[in-house]
Amino acid sequence: MDFTPTSEQEAARELAARIFGDLSTPERLTGLDGGTDAGLWKALGDAGLAAAVEETGLLGLVLMLEEQGRTTAQVPFAASCVYGLLAVAAHGTAGQRERLLPGLRDGSAVAAGAFPGRTGIMVSAPDGGAGAAELTGVVPWVPWLRDATHVLVAVREKVAHSLWMVRAADARCEPVELTAPWSAGRLVLDGTPAERIGGPGAYEDVLAAARTAFAGLQAGVCAGSLARAVEYTNEREQFGRPLAAKQGVQLRAAEAHMDVEAIRVTAYEAAWRRDAGLGYRGHALTAAWWASEAGKRVVHTGQHLHGGLGADLDHPVHRHFLWGRQLDGYLGCGSEVLEELGELIAAGTHEGGESA
C-alpha cells in the first residue's frame, strides 16, 4: 500500500489548509456563537473542494478533513461529502446523479446523514423497498441537520439496512444542541416522501466511508489540540524553565503524538483501500476505534498540558476538546466499535473475505 498523495490530492489538501487556516480563526469562531460559518462554506464551494472529492477519492477527502479538524471549522464538509456526494456518486441512479450532484458539488445543496446506532432507527418504508416510499419515524439527533437540504436516512429492515434520500423541507427539524457546535437537529418523519439510494451493500459502504472520513476529521482535531499544547508548553515558563523541558510533559506529548499518528494511518489505510476497490469495512472499524479511544486521550492531554488555561471554556483548545469528545460518541465509542469489529472477524468477513 502507498499512502503518498497524488498531485491532485496534495493540491486539494494545500488549498483546504489555506482556506481553513485563513478563515477559521479563533476570533471568527467566537463570533459565530455556535452556528455554521456560511462565509467559509461558500468559499469552500467556490474553490471546488467538494467537487474535487470525486477525483481525489476518500483519501483526498480524509486529507482535507484533517485540515478542517486542525481549525475546528464549523462547516458540514464531512457530512455533505460522505452522505451526499460520495453516496450518490457511488450508489445513485443516472437520474439521481444528474439531479443531485451539481448542488452537492458547488455547496448550494448540503446533505446530512440520519444513520442508526446499534439498535437502528425505526423508520418504515411502506412500499417494501421500491424506488419511492414514504418514511415515518424520529431520529433523535442528526449532525448538521439545520443546514441540510437533503438527508440520507438509513432504514433498518428485516435482514439489512436500506438508504433513502429525503428533502429536508419535507421533514421537520427541531434544533438540538450537542457537545460540539454541529448545528444538529431532531429529524421527524411523518409520511415523508423519499427515494431509494442504491441496493444491497450500499448502507455498509456509506457507513464505512463515514467512519473513515470522521476518523480523518478526528486526526486533524487531535493534531490541532496537540500543536496548541506544544506551543503553550514551549512558551510558558515555570521556575525559569519552559514547561516543555519537564520530562512528564514530554512523555504526555509523545504519547499523544503516537496516538495522533495511529488515528491518521488507520484512516489513511481504510480510505486507500476503498479507493483501490478493496474490502475495507474492518479497516474502517479499526480507524473508528483508534479515533474514538485515542482521540479522547489526546484532547484530554491537550487540555491538561495547558494547566489552568485548559479549564477556560473560551480558550481555543477547549473547542478541540469538545470536537474530540463529540467525535468519540459519534463514531460509536470504542467498546461498541471493538465489539462490532470482533463480530465481523468472527463471521469471517474481515479483510480479503469481506464483501464491502
mmCIF file of C-alpha atoms in Angstrom:
data_model
loop_
_atom_site.group_PDB
_atom_site.id
_atom_site.type_symbol
_atom_site.label_atom_id
_atom_site.label_comp_id
_atom_site.label_asym_id
_atom_site.label_seq_id
_atom_site.Cartn_x
_atom_site.Cartn_y
_atom_site.Cartn_z
ATOM 1 C CA MET A 1 0.000 0.000 0.000
ATOM 2 C CA ASP A 2 1.130 3.538 -0.731
ATOM 3 C CA PHE A 3 -0.366 6.485 1.148
ATOM 4 C CA THR A 4 1.668 9.071 -0.775
ATOM 5 C CA PRO A 5 -0.874 11.624 -2.020
ATOM 6 C CA THR A 6 -1.263 12.120 -5.727
ATOM 7 C CA SER A 7 -0.599 15.583 -7.105
ATOM 8 C CA GLU A 8 -4.375 16.208 -7.176
ATOM 9 C CA GLN A 9 -4.822 15.070 -3.574
ATOM 10 C CA GLU A 10 -1.895 17.171 -2.388
ATOM 11 C CA ALA A 11 -3.194 20.239 -4.232
ATOM 12 C CA ALA A 12 -6.640 19.785 -2.653
ATOM 13 C CA ARG A 13 -5.102 19.378 0.808
ATOM 14 C CA GLU A 14 -2.954 22.504 0.420
ATOM 15 C CA LEU A 15 -5.908 24.560 -0.795
ATOM 16 C CA ALA A 16 -8.062 23.288 2.078
ATOM 17 C CA ALA A 17 -5.309 24.119 4.579
ATOM 18 C CA ARG A 18 -5.072 27.650 3.232
ATOM 19 C CA ILE A 19 -8.821 28.298 3.253
ATOM 20 C CA PHE A 20 -9.428 26.792 6.695
ATOM 21 C CA GLY A 21 -6.341 28.494 8.115
ATOM 22 C CA ASP A 22 -7.283 31.904 6.738
ATOM 23 C CA LEU A 23 -10.990 31.869 7.538
ATOM 24 C CA SER A 24 -11.489 29.600 10.559
ATOM 25 C CA THR A 25 -9.627 31.687 13.128
ATOM 26 C CA PRO A 26 -10.389 31.657 16.884
ATOM 27 C CA GLU A 27 -11.777 35.180 16.622
ATOM 28 C CA ARG A 28 -14.098 34.237 13.781
ATOM 29 C CA LEU A 29 -15.249 31.079 15.565
ATOM 30 C CA THR A 30 -16.102 33.108 18.653
ATOM 31 C CA GLY A 31 -18.242 35.422 16.562
ATOM 32 C CA LEU A 32 -20.259 32.527 15.131
ATOM 33 C CA ASP A 33 -21.792 31.760 18.538
ATOM 34 C CA GLY A 34 -22.006 28.053 17.733
ATOM 35 C CA GLY A 35 -23.554 28.427 14.281
ATOM 36 C CA THR A 36 -22.286 27.355 10.881
ATOM 37 C CA ASP A 37 -19.810 29.593 9.081
ATOM 38 C CA ALA A 38 -21.760 30.431 5.921
ATOM 39 C CA GLY A 39 -18.914 32.516 4.507
ATOM 40 C CA LEU A 40 -16.417 29.696 4.880
ATOM 41 C CA TRP A 41 -18.865 27.207 3.353
ATOM 42 C CA LYS A 42 -19.277 29.465 0.320
ATOM 43 C CA ALA A 43 -15.520 29.814 -0.001
ATOM 44 C CA LEU A 44 -15.111 26.024 0.002
ATOM 45 C CA GLY A 45 -17.785 25.708 -2.690
ATOM 46 C CA ASP A 46 -16.264 28.457 -4.818
ATOM 47 C CA ALA A 47 -12.882 26.736 -4.563
ATOM 48 C CA GLY A 48 -14.405 23.481 -5.800
ATOM 49 C CA LEU A 49 -13.180 21.404 -2.869
ATOM 50 C CA ALA A 50 -16.357 19.341 -2.510
ATOM 51 C CA ALA A 51 -16.395 18.630 -6.229
ATOM 52 C CA ALA A 52 -12.726 17.620 -6.025
ATOM 53 C CA VAL A 53 -13.655 14.660 -3.806
ATOM 54 C CA GLU A 54 -14.977 12.793 -6.851
ATOM 55 C CA GLU A 55 -11.465 12.903 -8.324
ATOM 56 C CA THR A 56 -9.339 12.657 -5.179
ATOM 57 C CA GLY A 57 -11.407 9.867 -3.633
ATOM 58 C CA LEU A 58 -11.953 9.098 0.027
ATOM 59 C CA LEU A 59 -8.249 9.513 0.800
ATOM 60 C CA GLY A 60 -8.353 13.003 -0.672
ATOM 61 C CA LEU A 61 -11.372 13.792 1.492
ATOM 62 C CA VAL A 62 -9.601 12.474 4.601
ATOM 63 C CA LEU A 63 -6.625 14.744 3.863
ATOM 64 C CA MET A 64 -8.916 17.773 3.546
ATOM 65 C CA LEU A 65 -10.856 16.850 6.685
ATOM 66 C CA GLU A 66 -7.600 16.746 8.633
ATOM 67 C CA GLU A 67 -7.150 20.397 7.749
ATOM 68 C CA GLN A 68 -10.689 21.183 8.847
ATOM 69 C CA GLY A 69 -10.117 19.404 12.149
ATOM 70 C CA ARG A 70 -6.964 21.392 12.892
ATOM 71 C CA THR A 71 -9.079 24.559 12.990
ATOM 72 C CA THR A 72 -12.400 23.035 14.166
ATOM 73 C CA ALA A 73 -14.043 24.863 11.258
ATOM 74 C CA GLN A 74 -17.815 24.910 11.692
ATOM 75 C CA VAL A 75 -18.992 23.677 8.298
ATOM 76 C CA PRO A 76 -20.752 20.410 7.278
ATOM 77 C CA PHE A 77 -17.938 19.359 4.948
ATOM 78 C CA ALA A 78 -17.586 15.739 6.128
ATOM 79 C CA ALA A 79 -21.319 15.066 6.318
ATOM 80 C CA SER A 80 -22.209 16.576 2.947
ATOM 81 C CA CYS A 81 -19.363 14.835 1.128
ATOM 82 C CA VAL A 82 -19.937 11.389 2.653
ATOM 83 C CA TYR A 83 -23.727 11.235 2.955
ATOM 84 C CA GLY A 84 -24.325 13.266 -0.182
ATOM 85 C CA LEU A 85 -21.613 13.466 -2.815
ATOM 86 C CA LEU A 86 -19.890 10.080 -2.366
ATOM 87 C CA ALA A 87 -23.106 8.201 -1.574
ATOM 88 C CA VAL A 88 -24.953 9.478 -4.634
ATOM 89 C CA ALA A 89 -21.915 9.190 -6.926
ATOM 90 C CA ALA A 90 -21.331 5.561 -5.909
ATOM 91 C CA HIS A 91 -24.886 4.298 -5.477
ATOM 92 C CA GLY A 92 -27.305 6.700 -7.159
ATOM 93 C CA THR A 93 -29.009 6.101 -10.472
ATOM 94 C CA ALA A 94 -28.022 8.116 -13.529
ATOM 95 C CA GLY A 95 -31.051 10.359 -12.951
ATOM 96 C CA GLN A 96 -30.227 10.867 -9.273
ATOM 97 C CA ARG A 97 -26.622 11.738 -10.059
ATOM 98 C CA GLU A 98 -27.670 14.227 -12.718
ATOM 99 C CA ARG A 99 -30.198 15.861 -10.390
ATOM 100 C CA LEU A 100 -28.388 15.820 -7.036
ATOM 101 C CA LEU A 101 -24.675 16.027 -7.694
ATOM 102 C CA PRO A 102 -24.405 19.559 -9.156
ATOM 103 C CA GLY A 103 -25.723 21.191 -5.975
ATOM 104 C CA LEU A 104 -23.618 18.948 -3.734
ATOM 105 C CA ARG A 105 -20.529 19.818 -5.746
ATOM 106 C CA ASP A 106 -20.881 23.594 -5.505
ATOM 107 C CA GLY A 107 -22.251 23.675 -1.961
ATOM 108 C CA SER A 108 -25.687 25.034 -2.828
ATOM 109 C CA ALA A 109 -27.052 21.714 -1.533
ATOM 110 C CA VAL A 110 -25.996 20.198 1.805
ATOM 111 C CA ALA A 111 -26.503 16.583 2.841
ATOM 112 C CA ALA A 112 -26.762 15.218 6.372
ATOM 113 C CA GLY A 113 -26.853 11.588 7.482
ATOM 114 C CA ALA A 114 -29.517 10.052 9.728
ATOM 115 C CA PHE A 115 -27.722 6.833 10.495
ATOM 116 C CA PRO A 116 -28.724 4.403 13.248
ATOM 117 C CA GLY A 117 -26.713 3.212 16.169
ATOM 118 C CA ARG A 118 -26.635 -0.445 17.072
ATOM 119 C CA THR A 119 -30.380 -0.537 17.787
ATOM 120 C CA GLY A 120 -31.306 1.101 14.481
ATOM 121 C CA ILE A 121 -33.811 3.843 13.671
ATOM 122 C CA MET A 122 -37.427 2.775 13.489
ATOM 123 C CA VAL A 123 -38.445 4.189 10.137
ATOM 124 C CA SER A 124 -40.992 2.486 7.914
ATOM 125 C CA ALA A 125 -40.880 2.187 4.137
ATOM 126 C CA PRO A 126 -44.451 1.178 3.270
ATOM 127 C CA ASP A 127 -43.795 0.143 -0.310
ATOM 128 C CA GLY A 128 -41.431 -2.628 0.772
ATOM 129 C CA GLY A 129 -38.334 -1.360 -0.972
ATOM 130 C CA ALA A 130 -39.307 0.127 -4.339
ATOM 131 C CA GLY A 131 -37.695 3.266 -5.714
ATOM 132 C CA ALA A 132 -40.007 5.665 -3.841
ATOM 133 C CA ALA A 133 -41.626 5.451 -0.426
ATOM 134 C CA GLU A 134 -42.973 7.434 2.500
ATOM 135 C CA LEU A 135 -40.951 7.307 5.708
ATOM 136 C CA THR A 136 -42.263 7.641 9.230
ATOM 137 C CA GLY A 137 -40.215 7.830 12.397
ATOM 138 C CA VAL A 138 -37.986 10.002 14.550
ATOM 139 C CA VAL A 139 -34.202 10.351 14.559
ATOM 140 C CA PRO A 140 -33.194 11.863 17.933
ATOM 141 C CA TRP A 141 -30.241 13.850 16.581
ATOM 142 C CA VAL A 142 -28.676 14.384 13.185
ATOM 143 C CA PRO A 143 -25.467 16.439 12.871
ATOM 144 C CA TRP A 144 -25.757 19.478 10.598
ATOM 145 C CA LEU A 145 -29.472 18.908 10.062
ATOM 146 C CA ARG A 146 -30.212 22.619 10.452
ATOM 147 C CA ASP A 147 -28.038 23.299 7.395
ATOM 148 C CA ALA A 148 -29.196 20.361 5.283
ATOM 149 C CA THR A 149 -31.233 20.473 2.112
ATOM 150 C CA HIS A 150 -31.203 16.660 1.894
ATOM 151 C CA VAL A 151 -30.956 13.884 4.480
ATOM 152 C CA LEU A 152 -29.730 10.359 3.791
ATOM 153 C CA VAL A 153 -31.796 8.122 6.068
ATOM 154 C CA ALA A 154 -30.795 4.573 6.944
ATOM 155 C CA VAL A 155 -33.792 2.289 7.383
ATOM 156 C CA ARG A 156 -33.374 -0.909 9.344
ATOM 157 C CA GLU A 157 -35.385 -3.602 7.621
ATOM 158 C CA LYS A 158 -35.793 -7.293 8.489
ATOM 159 C CA VAL A 159 -32.400 -8.553 7.358
ATOM 160 C CA ALA A 160 -30.485 -5.479 6.228
ATOM 161 C CA HIS A 161 -30.440 -1.691 6.040
ATOM 162 C CA SER A 162 -31.528 0.394 3.081
ATOM 163 C CA LEU A 163 -30.784 4.024 2.204
ATOM 164 C CA TRP A 164 -33.356 6.703 1.424
ATOM 165 C CA MET A 165 -32.889 10.336 0.493
ATOM 166 C CA VAL A 166 -35.428 12.850 1.738
ATOM 167 C CA ARG A 167 -35.657 16.578 1.207
ATOM 168 C CA ALA A 168 -35.170 18.403 4.478
ATOM 169 C CA ALA A 169 -38.016 20.750 3.522
ATOM 170 C CA ASP A 170 -40.418 17.779 3.543
ATOM 171 C CA ALA A 171 -39.463 16.762 7.093
ATOM 172 C CA ARG A 172 -39.495 18.547 10.440
ATOM 173 C CA CYS A 173 -36.327 19.660 12.153
ATOM 174 C CA GLU A 174 -36.239 20.530 15.849
ATOM 175 C CA PRO A 175 -32.936 22.128 16.956
ATOM 176 C CA VAL A 176 -30.758 20.026 19.252
ATOM 177 C CA GLU A 177 -27.548 21.135 20.957
ATOM 178 C CA LEU A 178 -24.661 18.661 21.003
ATOM 179 C CA THR A 179 -21.294 18.700 22.770
ATOM 180 C CA ALA A 180 -19.746 20.233 19.648
ATOM 181 C CA PRO A 181 -21.448 23.043 17.664
ATOM 182 C CA TRP A 182 -22.620 20.903 14.758
ATOM 183 C CA SER A 183 -25.973 22.612 14.041
ATOM 184 C CA ALA A 184 -27.762 19.369 14.864
ATOM 185 C CA GLY A 185 -31.482 18.708 14.851
ATOM 186 C CA ARG A 186 -34.112 16.130 15.719
ATOM 187 C CA LEU A 187 -35.496 14.699 12.482
ATOM 188 C CA VAL A 188 -39.225 13.961 12.460
ATOM 189 C CA LEU A 189 -40.573 11.980 9.511
ATOM 190 C CA ASP A 190 -44.339 11.640 9.102
ATOM 191 C CA GLY A 191 -45.235 10.158 5.730
ATOM 192 C CA THR A 192 -42.248 11.979 4.270
ATOM 193 C CA PRO A 193 -41.600 11.180 0.589
ATOM 194 C CA ALA A 194 -38.232 9.552 -0.058
ATOM 195 C CA GLU A 195 -36.283 7.968 -2.889
ATOM 196 C CA ARG A 196 -34.100 4.902 -2.519
ATOM 197 C CA ILE A 197 -30.338 5.256 -2.944
ATOM 198 C CA GLY A 198 -28.530 2.109 -4.052
ATOM 199 C CA GLY A 199 -29.262 -1.520 -3.332
ATOM 200 C CA PRO A 200 -27.665 -4.302 -1.278
ATOM 201 C CA GLY A 201 -24.355 -3.245 0.232
ATOM 202 C CA ALA A 202 -24.931 0.493 -0.174
ATOM 203 C CA TYR A 203 -25.565 1.042 3.533
ATOM 204 C CA GLU A 204 -22.408 -0.836 4.558
ATOM 205 C CA ASP A 205 -20.291 1.102 2.059
ATOM 206 C CA VAL A 206 -21.586 4.521 3.121
ATOM 207 C CA LEU A 207 -21.265 3.663 6.818
ATOM 208 C CA ALA A 208 -17.658 2.526 6.355
ATOM 209 C CA ALA A 209 -16.862 5.651 4.319
ATOM 210 C CA ALA A 210 -18.399 7.833 7.032
ATOM 211 C CA ARG A 211 -16.387 6.127 9.766
ATOM 212 C CA THR A 212 -13.214 6.631 7.755
ATOM 213 C CA ALA A 213 -13.947 10.272 6.971
ATOM 214 C CA PHE A 214 -14.822 11.207 10.528
ATOM 215 C CA ALA A 215 -11.722 9.377 11.765
ATOM 216 C CA GLY A 216 -9.731 11.630 9.443
ATOM 217 C CA LEU A 217 -11.516 14.635 10.918
ATOM 218 C CA GLN A 218 -10.587 13.393 14.394
ATOM 219 C CA ALA A 219 -6.928 13.104 13.340
ATOM 220 C CA GLY A 220 -6.977 16.804 12.492
ATOM 221 C CA VAL A 221 -8.804 17.780 15.679
ATOM 222 C CA CYS A 222 -6.223 15.909 17.754
ATOM 223 C CA ALA A 223 -3.272 17.263 15.768
ATOM 224 C CA GLY A 224 -4.580 20.804 16.310
ATOM 225 C CA SER A 225 -5.035 20.219 20.039
ATOM 226 C CA LEU A 226 -1.523 18.808 20.393
ATOM 227 C CA ALA A 227 0.015 21.632 18.351
ATOM 228 C CA ARG A 228 -1.574 24.182 20.687
ATOM 229 C CA ALA A 229 -0.270 22.280 23.717
ATOM 230 C CA VAL A 230 3.259 22.107 22.304
ATOM 231 C CA GLU A 231 3.263 25.822 21.540
ATOM 232 C CA TYR A 232 1.964 26.675 25.007
ATOM 233 C CA THR A 233 4.386 24.451 26.933
ATOM 234 C CA ASN A 234 7.336 25.819 24.966
ATOM 235 C CA GLU A 235 6.371 29.419 25.776
ATOM 236 C CA ARG A 236 5.136 29.016 29.359
ATOM 237 C CA GLU A 237 7.953 29.071 31.905
ATOM 238 C CA GLN A 238 7.957 27.703 35.428
ATOM 239 C CA PHE A 239 10.905 28.256 37.775
ATOM 240 C CA GLY A 240 12.866 29.749 34.903
ATOM 241 C CA ARG A 241 12.408 26.828 32.511
ATOM 242 C CA PRO A 242 9.825 26.113 29.810
ATOM 243 C CA LEU A 243 7.193 23.583 30.794
ATOM 244 C CA ALA A 244 8.213 21.589 27.730
ATOM 245 C CA ALA A 245 11.591 20.885 29.368
ATOM 246 C CA LYS A 246 9.925 18.744 32.040
ATOM 247 C CA GLN A 247 10.066 15.010 31.409
ATOM 248 C CA GLY A 248 6.456 14.460 32.461
ATOM 249 C CA VAL A 249 5.230 16.995 29.882
ATOM 250 C CA GLN A 250 7.426 15.461 27.191
ATOM 251 C CA LEU A 251 6.072 11.970 27.886
ATOM 252 C CA ARG A 252 2.445 13.119 27.739
ATOM 253 C CA ALA A 253 3.091 14.967 24.486
ATOM 254 C CA ALA A 254 4.952 11.998 22.983
ATOM 255 C CA GLU A 255 2.137 9.583 23.849
ATOM 256 C CA ALA A 256 -0.384 11.988 22.311
ATOM 257 C CA HIS A 257 1.741 12.250 19.162
ATOM 258 C CA MET A 258 1.773 8.470 18.770
ATOM 259 C CA ASP A 259 -1.999 8.379 19.223
ATOM 260 C CA VAL A 260 -2.466 11.027 16.526
ATOM 261 C CA GLU A 261 -0.273 9.049 14.129
ATOM 262 C CA ALA A 262 -2.253 5.860 14.839
ATOM 263 C CA ILE A 263 -5.543 7.624 14.070
ATOM 264 C CA ARG A 264 -4.076 9.102 10.912
ATOM 265 C CA VAL A 265 -2.509 5.936 9.468
ATOM 266 C CA THR A 266 -5.562 3.740 10.109
ATOM 267 C CA ALA A 267 -7.820 6.332 8.457
ATOM 268 C CA TYR A 268 -5.429 6.558 5.500
ATOM 269 C CA GLU A 269 -5.363 2.777 5.111
ATOM 270 C CA ALA A 270 -9.155 2.426 5.140
ATOM 271 C CA ALA A 271 -9.544 5.292 2.652
ATOM 272 C CA TRP A 272 -6.824 3.937 0.373
ATOM 273 C CA ARG A 273 -8.446 0.502 0.320
ATOM 274 C CA ARG A 274 -11.823 1.965 -0.674
ATOM 275 C CA ASP A 275 -10.258 3.995 -3.458
ATOM 276 C CA ALA A 276 -8.406 0.883 -4.643
ATOM 277 C CA GLY A 277 -11.645 -1.125 -4.771
ATOM 278 C CA LEU A 278 -10.631 -3.402 -1.881
ATOM 279 C CA GLY A 279 -12.730 -4.508 1.079
ATOM 280 C CA TYR A 280 -12.397 -2.011 3.905
ATOM 281 C CA ARG A 281 -15.224 -2.452 6.419
ATOM 282 C CA GLY A 282 -12.886 -3.938 9.030
ATOM 283 C CA HIS A 283 -10.280 -1.269 8.356
ATOM 284 C CA ALA A 284 -12.898 1.461 8.728
ATOM 285 C CA LEU A 285 -13.881 -0.006 12.099
ATOM 286 C CA THR A 286 -10.221 -0.076 13.125
ATOM 287 C CA ALA A 287 -9.867 3.587 12.179
ATOM 288 C CA ALA A 288 -13.048 4.428 14.085
ATOM 289 C CA TRP A 289 -11.773 2.589 17.172
ATOM 290 C CA TRP A 290 -8.493 4.493 17.172
ATOM 291 C CA ALA A 291 -10.291 7.782 16.539
ATOM 292 C CA SER A 292 -12.658 7.119 19.436
ATOM 293 C CA GLU A 293 -10.293 5.690 22.062
ATOM 294 C CA ALA A 294 -7.087 7.535 21.209
ATOM 295 C CA GLY A 295 -8.928 10.694 20.211
ATOM 296 C CA LYS A 296 -10.355 11.347 23.634
ATOM 297 C CA ARG A 297 -6.952 10.680 25.228
ATOM 298 C CA VAL A 298 -5.335 13.288 23.003
ATOM 299 C CA VAL A 299 -7.888 16.057 23.557
ATOM 300 C CA HIS A 300 -7.753 15.453 27.318
ATOM 301 C CA THR A 301 -3.962 15.732 27.120
ATOM 302 C CA GLY A 302 -4.285 18.977 25.179
ATOM 303 C CA GLN A 303 -6.358 20.479 27.971
ATOM 304 C CA HIS A 304 -4.189 19.108 30.779
ATOM 305 C CA LEU A 305 -0.960 20.461 29.282
ATOM 306 C CA HIS A 306 -2.499 23.919 29.238
ATOM 307 C CA GLY A 307 -2.752 23.832 33.026
ATOM 308 C CA GLY A 308 -5.272 26.321 34.366
ATOM 309 C CA LEU A 309 -5.940 27.698 30.882
ATOM 310 C CA GLY A 310 -7.247 24.288 29.900
ATOM 311 C CA ALA A 311 -10.237 24.889 32.161
ATOM 312 C CA ASP A 312 -11.119 28.120 30.333
ATOM 313 C CA LEU A 313 -14.209 27.425 28.232
ATOM 314 C CA ASP A 314 -13.321 30.309 25.916
ATOM 315 C CA HIS A 315 -9.795 29.099 25.149
ATOM 316 C CA PRO A 316 -9.314 27.712 21.596
ATOM 317 C CA VAL A 317 -8.042 24.378 22.943
ATOM 318 C CA HIS A 318 -11.450 23.779 24.536
ATOM 319 C CA ARG A 319 -13.029 23.630 21.071
ATOM 320 C CA HIS A 320 -10.731 20.741 20.219
ATOM 321 C CA PHE A 321 -11.808 19.041 23.437
ATOM 322 C CA LEU A 322 -15.497 19.425 22.555
ATOM 323 C CA TRP A 323 -14.999 18.184 18.997
ATOM 324 C CA GLY A 324 -12.872 15.253 20.145
ATOM 325 C CA ARG A 325 -15.467 14.094 22.652
ATOM 326 C CA GLN A 326 -18.298 14.572 20.147
ATOM 327 C CA LEU A 327 -16.471 12.521 17.528
ATOM 328 C CA ASP A 328 -15.808 9.846 20.141
ATOM 329 C CA GLY A 329 -19.544 9.495 20.714
ATOM 330 C CA TYR A 330 -20.490 9.869 17.050
ATOM 331 C CA LEU A 331 -18.167 7.074 15.955
ATOM 332 C CA GLY A 332 -19.859 4.744 18.421
ATOM 333 C CA CYS A 333 -17.484 4.813 21.412
ATOM 334 C CA GLY A 334 -14.512 2.467 21.457
ATOM 335 C CA SER A 335 -16.064 -0.540 23.170
ATOM 336 C CA GLU A 336 -19.040 -0.625 20.779
ATOM 337 C CA VAL A 337 -16.820 -0.317 17.720
ATOM 338 C CA LEU A 338 -14.494 -3.029 19.039
ATOM 339 C CA GLU A 339 -17.447 -5.355 19.588
ATOM 340 C CA GLU A 340 -18.636 -4.838 16.014
ATOM 341 C CA LEU A 341 -15.125 -5.426 14.684
ATOM 342 C CA GLY A 342 -14.933 -8.657 16.669
ATOM 343 C CA GLU A 343 -18.239 -9.824 15.235
ATOM 344 C CA LEU A 344 -17.017 -9.020 11.718
ATOM 345 C CA ILE A 345 -13.830 -11.012 12.233
ATOM 346 C CA ALA A 346 -15.710 -13.919 13.818
ATOM 347 C CA ALA A 347 -18.075 -14.009 10.842
ATOM 348 C CA GLY A 348 -15.100 -14.451 8.533
ATOM 349 C CA THR A 349 -15.866 -11.313 6.517
ATOM 350 C CA HIS A 350 -12.810 -9.278 7.500
ATOM 351 C CA GLU A 351 -10.101 -8.183 5.087
ATOM 352 C CA GLY A 352 -9.934 -10.335 1.953
ATOM 353 C CA GLY A 353 -13.231 -12.044 2.582
ATOM 354 C CA GLU A 354 -15.324 -9.005 3.396
ATOM 355 C CA SER A 355 -17.983 -8.031 0.940
ATOM 356 C CA ALA A 356 -17.995 -4.259 1.361
#
